[in-house]
Amino acid sequence: MMGALKKSLSKLLIPYYPLAGEIVTSPTGEPVLHCNNNGVEFVEAYGEIELLKLDLYHPDASVAGKLVPKTATSVLCLQVTELKCGAMVLSGTLDHRVSDGHSANMFLVAWAEMTTSGTISMTPSFRRSLLSPRWPGSPGKSLNDLYMVVPPTLPETPRLHEYVGRIYYMKAEAMASLQALASSHGTKRTKVEAFSGCLWKALAESADKGEPCKVGVVVDGRTRLIDGVRSKDEMARYYGNVLSLPYGELDSSKLTSNPLSWAADQVHDFLMPAATKDHLLGLVDWVEDHRPHSVMATLLFKGNMKGPSVTISSGRFFQANKLDFGWGRSTLGSCYFPWGLDSGYVMPMPSPSGNGDWIVYMHLFKHQLDTVEAELGDILHPLNLALLKLLEH
């Protein structure tokens, strides 16, 4: 099994050659991906524990420093861990400056295909001209509220609490009920809008009265950029970052006193303007206007951290059900992303079973997680092997 993974990986790095490179600094001070065939770090590990005893609900104890590799220089670092019972855990650390979640999913699916058949169904595109800035550029003033130039030194803000990671299981029927509640005004809200509104309200319960509470939702721009220049196929194959991070900020008292449908409406209102072709083309222009300075989403800025803040990422289309390396479909796909920023992070992903259930990773302050569990304990269940139907075997 280990030999098959390494052999297919070496073949896969031909079409995915940038992942074998490294990040260097250009003469202007910008990070640049240098495609020098530096290679990918590959760690073989063995865990003296059975899968049935692995505490997936508390990834800080079971995953950190054990099942996920650390890398100092490589764009991509992979680790394959065999457990005492024969189960296998495949994990990777990928530089987010090079790859977003869509791209990471594309690579993993291709790796599984290469392992089983020796070919891949989708060749990645590194055609950067697909995201070239316009001339003249037209970034739009609203982007100045969503993005900012990174200061030379970020402010040191004392952290009153420590972040904690937990993984939950959310059943499809619970999601359907949540969506119905969020759509009570007759306007159907999406699952993301319903979930984001629900989490926004739960976070507000953990805040002081009147404290601002912020939630951002990651938007994948690939489907929004399709036009005469960019075909659907090209954008689906595009490897890189095609993301925007709009967010909303509301008084915690308003969030707690209004129904879920109202909160979902607020999510919809800040999300829709960013889910457009004009917004994403403007973002490309905005970034170009500020080069060579590094930029970041305003939501993530440390100096803007009064009150709870969380980013909800876009892992709902992760194709975990396609990750079959030749010895059966994967049982669980999730992430572990304690990113070090003073903002919470939530990644919902589909269960590999394909039944509409979600796996939800949360990286929040402990008191926030405790509040989320108290408020949403009927729909968010601590992840365990019984929920994954593994105890039957």
CSV table of C-alpha atoms in Angstrom, one decimal:
chain,number,residue,atom,x,y,z
A,1,MET,CA,0.0,0.0,0.0
A,2,MET,CA,2.8,2.4,0.9
A,3,GLY,CA,4.7,1.5,-2.2
A,4,ALA,CA,1.7,2.0,-4.4
A,5,LEU,CA,1.1,5.5,-2.9
A,6,LYS,CA,4.7,6.6,-3.4
A,7,LYS,CA,4.9,5.3,-7.0
A,8,SER,CA,1.6,7.0,-8.1
A,9,LEU,CA,2.6,10.2,-6.3
A,10,SER,CA,5.9,10.4,-8.3
A,11,LYS,CA,3.8,10.1,-11.5
A,12,LEU,CA,1.2,12.6,-10.4
A,13,LEU,CA,3.9,15.2,-9.7
A,14,ILE,CA,4.5,15.5,-13.5
A,15,PRO,CA,1.2,17.3,-14.2
A,16,TYR,CA,1.2,18.7,-10.7
A,17,TYR,CA,4.8,19.9,-10.9
A,18,PRO,CA,4.4,23.2,-9.0
A,19,LEU,CA,3.7,21.2,-5.8
A,20,ALA,CA,7.3,19.9,-6.0
A,21,GLY,CA,8.6,23.5,-5.9
A,22,GLU,CA,9.2,25.9,-3.1
A,23,ILE,CA,8.3,29.4,-2.1
A,24,VAL,CA,11.0,32.0,-2.6
A,25,THR,CA,11.1,35.8,-2.3
A,26,SER,CA,11.3,37.9,-5.4
A,27,PRO,CA,13.5,41.0,-5.8
A,28,THR,CA,10.4,43.1,-5.1
A,29,GLY,CA,9.8,41.2,-1.8
A,30,GLU,CA,6.8,39.2,-3.0
A,31,PRO,CA,6.5,35.4,-2.4
A,32,VAL,CA,7.0,33.5,-5.6
A,33,LEU,CA,6.5,29.8,-6.4
A,34,HIS,CA,9.8,28.5,-7.8
A,35,CYS,CA,9.2,25.3,-9.8
A,36,ASN,CA,12.6,23.7,-9.1
A,37,ASN,CA,11.6,20.1,-8.6
A,38,ASN,CA,12.6,20.4,-5.0
A,39,GLY,CA,10.3,17.5,-4.2
A,40,VAL,CA,7.5,16.6,-1.8
A,41,GLU,CA,8.1,15.5,1.8
A,42,PHE,CA,6.6,12.1,2.4
A,43,VAL,CA,6.4,10.7,5.9
A,44,GLU,CA,5.7,7.1,6.7
A,45,ALA,CA,4.4,6.6,10.2
A,46,TYR,CA,3.0,3.9,12.5
A,47,GLY,CA,0.5,4.5,15.3
A,48,GLU,CA,0.4,2.1,18.2
A,49,ILE,CA,-3.4,2.6,18.5
A,50,GLU,CA,-6.5,1.0,17.0
A,51,LEU,CA,-8.9,3.1,15.0
A,52,LEU,CA,-11.7,2.3,17.4
A,53,LYS,CA,-9.7,4.1,20.2
A,54,LEU,CA,-8.9,7.2,18.2
A,55,ASP,CA,-10.6,10.3,19.7
A,56,LEU,CA,-11.7,12.1,16.6
A,57,TYR,CA,-13.9,14.5,18.5
A,58,HIS,CA,-10.7,16.1,20.1
A,59,PRO,CA,-8.2,16.5,17.2
A,60,ASP,CA,-5.9,18.7,19.3
A,61,ALA,CA,-5.1,15.5,21.3
A,62,SER,CA,-5.4,12.8,18.6
A,63,VAL,CA,-4.3,14.6,15.4
A,64,ALA,CA,-1.9,17.4,16.2
A,65,GLY,CA,1.7,16.3,16.1
A,66,LYS,CA,0.7,12.8,15.4
A,67,LEU,CA,-1.4,12.3,12.2
A,68,VAL,CA,-0.7,15.6,10.4
A,69,PRO,CA,2.9,16.4,9.2
A,70,LYS,CA,4.7,19.7,9.7
A,71,THR,CA,6.8,21.3,7.0
A,72,ALA,CA,9.2,24.2,7.1
A,73,THR,CA,10.0,24.7,3.4
A,74,SER,CA,7.9,22.4,1.1
A,75,VAL,CA,4.8,23.5,-0.6
A,76,LEU,CA,3.3,20.1,0.1
A,77,CYS,CA,4.1,17.6,2.9
A,78,LEU,CA,2.3,14.2,3.1
A,79,GLN,CA,2.0,11.6,5.8
A,80,VAL,CA,0.6,8.1,5.7
A,81,THR,CA,0.1,6.5,9.1
A,82,GLU,CA,-0.7,2.8,9.6
A,83,LEU,CA,-2.6,2.1,12.7
A,84,LYS,CA,-2.3,-1.0,14.9
A,85,CYS,CA,-5.6,-2.5,13.5
A,86,GLY,CA,-4.4,-2.1,9.9
A,87,ALA,CA,-6.4,1.1,9.2
A,88,MET,CA,-4.6,3.9,7.3
A,89,VAL,CA,-4.7,7.7,7.8
A,90,LEU,CA,-3.6,9.8,4.9
A,91,SER,CA,-3.0,13.5,5.6
A,92,GLY,CA,-1.2,16.5,4.1
A,93,THR,CA,-0.1,20.0,4.9
A,94,LEU,CA,-0.4,22.4,1.9
A,95,ASP,CA,0.7,26.0,1.6
A,96,HIS,CA,-2.5,28.0,1.3
A,97,ARG,CA,-0.7,30.7,-0.8
A,98,VAL,CA,-0.5,28.0,-3.6
A,99,SER,CA,-3.7,26.1,-3.2
A,100,ASP,CA,-7.3,26.6,-2.0
A,101,GLY,CA,-9.6,23.8,-0.9
A,102,HIS,CA,-10.9,23.2,-4.5
A,103,SER,CA,-7.3,22.6,-5.7
A,104,ALA,CA,-6.4,20.4,-2.7
A,105,ASN,CA,-9.5,18.2,-3.5
A,106,MET,CA,-8.5,18.1,-7.2
A,107,PHE,CA,-5.0,16.8,-6.2
A,108,LEU,CA,-6.3,14.2,-3.8
A,109,VAL,CA,-8.9,12.8,-6.2
A,110,ALA,CA,-6.2,12.7,-9.0
A,111,TRP,CA,-3.8,10.8,-6.6
A,112,ALA,CA,-6.4,8.2,-5.9
A,113,GLU,CA,-7.1,7.8,-9.6
A,114,MET,CA,-3.4,7.5,-10.4
A,115,THR,CA,-3.0,4.9,-7.7
A,116,THR,CA,-5.8,2.7,-9.0
A,117,SER,CA,-5.7,3.2,-12.8
A,118,GLY,CA,-2.4,5.0,-13.7
A,119,THR,CA,-4.3,7.9,-15.3
A,120,ILE,CA,-6.2,11.0,-14.1
A,121,SER,CA,-9.5,12.3,-15.4
A,122,MET,CA,-8.7,16.0,-15.0
A,123,THR,CA,-5.4,17.6,-15.8
A,124,PRO,CA,-4.8,20.7,-13.6
A,125,SER,CA,-4.5,24.1,-15.3
A,126,PHE,CA,-1.8,26.6,-14.1
A,127,ARG,CA,-2.8,29.2,-16.7
A,128,ARG,CA,-2.4,32.4,-14.6
A,129,SER,CA,-3.8,34.6,-17.4
A,130,LEU,CA,-7.2,33.4,-16.4
A,131,LEU,CA,-6.9,35.7,-13.4
A,132,SER,CA,-5.0,38.6,-15.1
A,133,PRO,CA,-6.0,42.1,-13.9
A,134,ARG,CA,-8.0,44.3,-16.3
A,135,TRP,CA,-6.5,47.4,-17.9
A,136,PRO,CA,-7.6,49.8,-16.8
A,137,GLY,CA,-8.5,48.2,-13.5
A,138,SER,CA,-11.8,48.8,-11.7
A,139,PRO,CA,-11.6,47.3,-8.2
A,140,GLY,CA,-14.7,49.0,-6.7
A,141,LYS,CA,-14.7,50.9,-3.4
A,142,SER,CA,-16.4,48.1,-1.4
A,143,LEU,CA,-13.3,46.0,-1.5
A,144,ASN,CA,-11.5,48.6,0.7
A,145,ASP,CA,-13.9,47.4,3.5
A,146,LEU,CA,-13.3,43.7,2.9
A,147,TYR,CA,-9.5,43.7,2.4
A,148,MET,CA,-6.5,45.6,3.7
A,149,VAL,CA,-2.7,45.9,3.2
A,150,VAL,CA,-0.9,43.9,5.9
A,151,PRO,CA,0.9,46.3,8.3
A,152,PRO,CA,4.7,45.9,8.6
A,153,THR,CA,4.2,44.6,12.1
A,154,LEU,CA,0.9,43.1,13.3
A,155,PRO,CA,-0.2,44.4,16.7
A,156,GLU,CA,0.4,42.1,19.7
A,157,THR,CA,-2.9,41.6,21.3
A,158,PRO,CA,-3.0,39.5,24.5
A,159,ARG,CA,-5.2,36.4,24.1
A,160,LEU,CA,-7.6,35.9,27.0
A,161,HIS,CA,-8.6,32.5,25.8
A,162,GLU,CA,-7.0,29.6,23.9
A,163,TYR,CA,-8.4,28.1,20.8
A,164,VAL,CA,-9.6,24.5,20.8
A,165,GLY,CA,-10.4,22.2,17.9
A,166,ARG,CA,-13.4,19.8,17.8
A,167,ILE,CA,-15.0,17.7,15.0
A,168,TYR,CA,-18.8,17.2,14.8
A,169,TYR,CA,-21.2,15.1,12.8
A,170,MET,CA,-24.3,16.7,11.4
A,171,LYS,CA,-27.0,14.5,9.8
A,172,ALA,CA,-28.8,15.4,6.6
A,173,GLU,CA,-32.2,15.5,8.2
A,174,ALA,CA,-31.0,18.0,10.8
A,175,MET,CA,-29.6,20.2,8.0
A,176,ALA,CA,-32.9,20.0,6.2
A,177,SER,CA,-34.8,21.1,9.3
A,178,LEU,CA,-32.3,23.9,9.9
A,179,GLN,CA,-32.8,25.1,6.3
A,180,ALA,CA,-36.6,25.0,6.6
A,181,LEU,CA,-36.4,27.2,9.7
A,182,ALA,CA,-34.1,29.6,8.0
A,183,SER,CA,-36.5,29.8,5.0
A,184,SER,CA,-39.6,30.6,7.0
A,185,HIS,CA,-40.3,33.9,5.2
A,186,GLY,CA,-41.0,32.0,2.0
A,187,THR,CA,-37.6,32.7,0.5
A,188,LYS,CA,-35.6,29.5,0.4
A,189,ARG,CA,-32.1,29.9,2.0
A,190,THR,CA,-29.2,27.7,1.0
A,191,LYS,CA,-27.7,25.2,3.4
A,192,VAL,CA,-24.7,27.5,3.9
A,193,GLU,CA,-26.8,30.5,4.7
A,194,ALA,CA,-28.9,28.5,7.2
A,195,PHE,CA,-25.8,27.0,8.9
A,196,SER,CA,-23.9,30.3,8.9
A,197,GLY,CA,-26.9,32.1,10.4
A,198,CYS,CA,-27.3,29.4,13.0
A,199,LEU,CA,-23.7,29.5,14.0
A,200,TRP,CA,-23.7,33.3,14.0
A,201,LYS,CA,-26.5,33.3,16.5
A,202,ALA,CA,-24.8,30.7,18.7
A,203,LEU,CA,-21.6,32.7,18.8
A,204,ALA,CA,-23.5,35.8,19.8
A,205,GLU,CA,-24.8,33.9,22.8
A,206,SER,CA,-21.1,33.6,23.9
A,207,ALA,CA,-20.5,37.3,23.5
A,208,ASP,CA,-21.1,40.1,25.9
A,209,LYS,CA,-24.3,42.0,25.5
A,210,GLY,CA,-24.0,44.6,22.7
A,211,GLU,CA,-20.6,43.2,21.6
A,212,PRO,CA,-20.1,43.1,17.8
A,213,CYS,CA,-20.1,39.6,16.3
A,214,LYS,CA,-18.6,38.9,12.9
A,215,VAL,CA,-19.0,35.9,10.5
A,216,GLY,CA,-17.4,35.5,7.1
A,217,VAL,CA,-18.2,32.9,4.5
A,218,VAL,CA,-15.6,31.9,1.9
A,219,VAL,CA,-16.8,32.1,-1.7
A,220,ASP,CA,-15.2,30.0,-4.4
A,221,GLY,CA,-15.2,32.2,-7.5
A,222,ARG,CA,-14.6,29.5,-10.2
A,223,THR,CA,-18.3,29.1,-11.3
A,224,ARG,CA,-18.8,32.9,-11.2
A,225,LEU,CA,-15.9,33.7,-13.6
A,226,ILE,CA,-17.1,31.6,-16.5
A,227,ASP,CA,-17.5,33.7,-19.7
A,228,GLY,CA,-16.2,33.8,-23.3
A,229,VAL,CA,-12.6,34.0,-22.0
A,230,ARG,CA,-12.9,31.4,-19.3
A,231,SER,CA,-14.7,28.1,-20.1
A,232,LYS,CA,-16.3,26.0,-17.5
A,233,ASP,CA,-13.7,23.3,-18.0
A,234,GLU,CA,-10.8,25.6,-17.6
A,235,MET,CA,-12.1,27.1,-14.4
A,236,ALA,CA,-12.9,23.7,-12.9
A,237,ARG,CA,-9.3,22.6,-13.7
A,238,TYR,CA,-7.7,25.9,-12.5
A,239,TYR,CA,-5.2,25.2,-9.6
A,240,GLY,CA,-4.6,28.1,-7.2
A,241,ASN,CA,-6.7,30.4,-5.1
A,242,VAL,CA,-10.0,31.8,-6.5
A,243,LEU,CA,-11.6,32.9,-3.2
A,244,SER,CA,-13.2,35.9,-1.6
A,245,LEU,CA,-14.1,36.4,2.0
A,246,PRO,CA,-17.1,38.7,2.5
A,247,TYR,CA,-18.4,39.1,6.1
A,248,GLY,CA,-21.1,40.6,8.2
A,249,GLU,CA,-20.9,42.3,11.6
A,250,LEU,CA,-23.9,42.6,13.9
A,251,ASP,CA,-24.6,43.5,17.5
A,252,SER,CA,-24.8,40.3,19.5
A,253,SER,CA,-28.1,41.5,21.1
A,254,LYS,CA,-29.8,41.7,17.7
A,255,LEU,CA,-28.6,38.3,16.8
A,256,THR,CA,-29.8,36.6,19.9
A,257,SER,CA,-33.2,38.4,19.9
A,258,ASN,CA,-34.1,37.7,16.3
A,259,PRO,CA,-35.1,34.3,14.7
A,260,LEU,CA,-32.8,32.1,12.6
A,261,SER,CA,-34.6,33.3,9.4
A,262,TRP,CA,-33.5,36.9,10.1
A,263,ALA,CA,-29.9,35.9,10.7
A,264,ALA,CA,-29.9,33.8,7.5
A,265,ASP,CA,-31.3,36.8,5.6
A,266,GLN,CA,-28.3,38.9,6.9
A,267,VAL,CA,-25.9,36.2,5.7
A,268,HIS,CA,-27.6,36.2,2.3
A,269,ASP,CA,-27.3,40.0,2.1
A,270,PHE,CA,-23.5,40.2,2.6
A,271,LEU,CA,-22.8,37.0,0.7
A,272,MET,CA,-24.6,37.7,-2.6
A,273,PRO,CA,-22.7,40.8,-3.7
A,274,ALA,CA,-19.4,38.9,-3.4
A,275,ALA,CA,-20.7,35.9,-5.4
A,276,THR,CA,-20.6,37.8,-8.7
A,277,LYS,CA,-18.2,38.0,-11.6
A,278,ASP,CA,-17.8,41.8,-11.1
A,279,HIS,CA,-16.8,41.4,-7.5
A,280,LEU,CA,-14.1,38.7,-8.2
A,281,LEU,CA,-12.7,40.6,-11.2
A,282,GLY,CA,-12.6,43.7,-9.0
A,283,LEU,CA,-10.7,41.7,-6.3
A,284,VAL,CA,-8.0,40.7,-8.9
A,285,ASP,CA,-7.7,44.4,-9.8
A,286,TRP,CA,-7.5,45.4,-6.2
A,287,VAL,CA,-4.7,43.0,-5.4
A,288,GLU,CA,-2.8,44.1,-8.4
A,289,ASP,CA,-3.2,47.8,-7.4
A,290,HIS,CA,-1.6,47.0,-4.0
A,291,ARG,CA,1.4,44.9,-5.2
A,292,PRO,CA,4.1,44.3,-4.0
A,293,HIS,CA,2.4,44.6,-0.5
A,294,SER,CA,0.8,41.6,1.1
A,295,VAL,CA,-2.9,41.9,1.6
A,296,MET,CA,-5.4,40.1,3.9
A,297,ALA,CA,-9.1,39.9,4.5
A,298,THR,CA,-10.1,42.6,7.0
A,299,LEU,CA,-12.1,40.0,9.0
A,300,LEU,CA,-8.8,38.3,10.0
A,301,PHE,CA,-6.9,41.4,11.1
A,302,LYS,CA,-5.9,41.3,14.8
A,303,GLY,CA,-6.6,44.9,15.3
A,304,ASN,CA,-10.2,44.2,14.4
A,305,MET,CA,-10.9,41.5,16.9
A,306,LYS,CA,-13.4,43.1,19.3
A,307,GLY,CA,-16.1,40.5,19.8
A,308,PRO,CA,-16.4,37.0,18.3
A,309,SER,CA,-15.2,36.4,14.8
A,310,VAL,CA,-15.3,33.3,12.7
A,311,THR,CA,-14.6,32.3,9.1
A,312,ILE,CA,-16.8,29.5,7.5
A,313,SER,CA,-14.8,27.8,4.8
A,314,SER,CA,-16.0,26.1,1.6
A,315,GLY,CA,-15.4,22.4,2.0
A,316,ARG,CA,-19.0,21.3,1.2
A,317,PHE,CA,-18.0,20.1,-2.3
A,318,PHE,CA,-15.0,18.1,-1.2
A,319,GLN,CA,-15.2,14.8,-3.0
A,320,ALA,CA,-14.3,12.5,-0.2
A,321,ASN,CA,-16.4,9.7,-1.7
A,322,LYS,CA,-14.0,9.6,-4.6
A,323,LEU,CA,-10.9,8.9,-2.5
A,324,ASP,CA,-10.4,5.2,-3.1
A,325,PHE,CA,-6.8,4.2,-3.5
A,326,GLY,CA,-7.5,0.6,-4.3
A,327,TRP,CA,-8.4,-0.8,-0.9
A,328,GLY,CA,-11.9,0.7,-0.4
A,329,ARG,CA,-13.5,4.1,-0.2
A,330,SER,CA,-12.4,6.4,2.6
A,331,THR,CA,-14.5,6.4,5.8
A,332,LEU,CA,-13.8,10.0,6.9
A,333,GLY,CA,-12.6,13.2,5.4
A,334,SER,CA,-12.0,16.3,7.5
A,335,CYS,CA,-9.4,19.0,8.2
A,336,TYR,CA,-7.3,20.2,11.1
A,337,PHE,CA,-6.5,23.8,10.6
A,338,PRO,CA,-5.4,25.7,13.8
A,339,TRP,CA,-4.3,28.6,11.6
A,340,GLY,CA,-2.8,30.8,14.3
A,341,LEU,CA,-5.0,33.9,13.5
A,342,ASP,CA,-7.2,35.6,16.1
A,343,SER,CA,-10.4,34.5,14.4
A,344,GLY,CA,-12.3,31.3,14.6
A,345,TYR,CA,-12.4,28.8,11.7
A,346,VAL,CA,-15.1,26.3,10.7
A,347,MET,CA,-14.9,23.8,7.8
A,348,PRO,CA,-18.0,21.8,6.9
A,349,MET,CA,-17.4,18.8,4.6
A,350,PRO,CA,-19.6,16.1,3.2
A,351,SER,CA,-19.5,12.7,4.7
A,352,PRO,CA,-17.8,10.2,2.4
A,353,SER,CA,-21.0,8.1,2.6
A,354,GLY,CA,-22.6,10.5,0.2
A,355,ASN,CA,-25.9,10.5,2.2
A,356,GLY,CA,-25.9,14.3,2.7
A,357,ASP,CA,-24.5,14.2,6.2
A,358,TRP,CA,-21.7,16.7,7.2
A,359,ILE,CA,-18.4,16.5,9.0
A,360,VAL,CA,-17.8,19.9,10.7
A,361,TYR,CA,-14.4,20.9,12.0
A,362,MET,CA,-14.5,23.9,14.4
A,363,HIS,CA,-11.5,25.9,15.7
A,364,LEU,CA,-12.9,28.3,18.3
A,365,PHE,CA,-12.4,29.4,21.9
A,366,LYS,CA,-13.4,26.8,24.4
A,367,HIS,CA,-16.2,28.9,25.9
A,368,GLN,CA,-17.5,29.5,22.4
A,369,LEU,CA,-17.5,25.8,21.6
A,370,ASP,CA,-19.3,25.1,24.8
A,371,THR,CA,-22.0,27.6,23.9
A,372,VAL,CA,-22.3,26.2,20.4
A,373,GLU,CA,-22.8,22.7,21.9
A,374,ALA,CA,-25.4,24.0,24.4
A,375,GLU,CA,-27.3,25.8,21.6
A,376,LEU,CA,-26.9,23.3,18.8
A,377,GLY,CA,-26.4,20.0,20.7
A,378,ASP,CA,-29.5,18.5,18.9
A,379,ILE,CA,-27.9,18.9,15.5
A,380,LEU,CA,-24.1,18.9,16.0
A,381,HIS,CA,-23.0,15.6,17.5
A,382,PRO,CA,-19.4,14.9,18.7
A,383,LEU,CA,-17.8,12.8,16.1
A,384,ASN,CA,-17.4,9.1,17.0
A,385,LEU,CA,-17.0,5.8,15.1
A,386,ALA,CA,-20.6,4.8,15.7
A,387,LEU,CA,-21.8,7.8,13.7
A,388,LEU,CA,-19.5,6.7,10.9
A,389,LYS,CA,-21.0,3.2,11.1
A,390,LEU,CA,-17.6,1.7,11.9
A,391,LEU,CA,-18.5,0.0,15.1
A,392,GLU,CA,-20.7,-2.4,13.1
A,393,HIS,CA,-17.5,-3.9,11.6
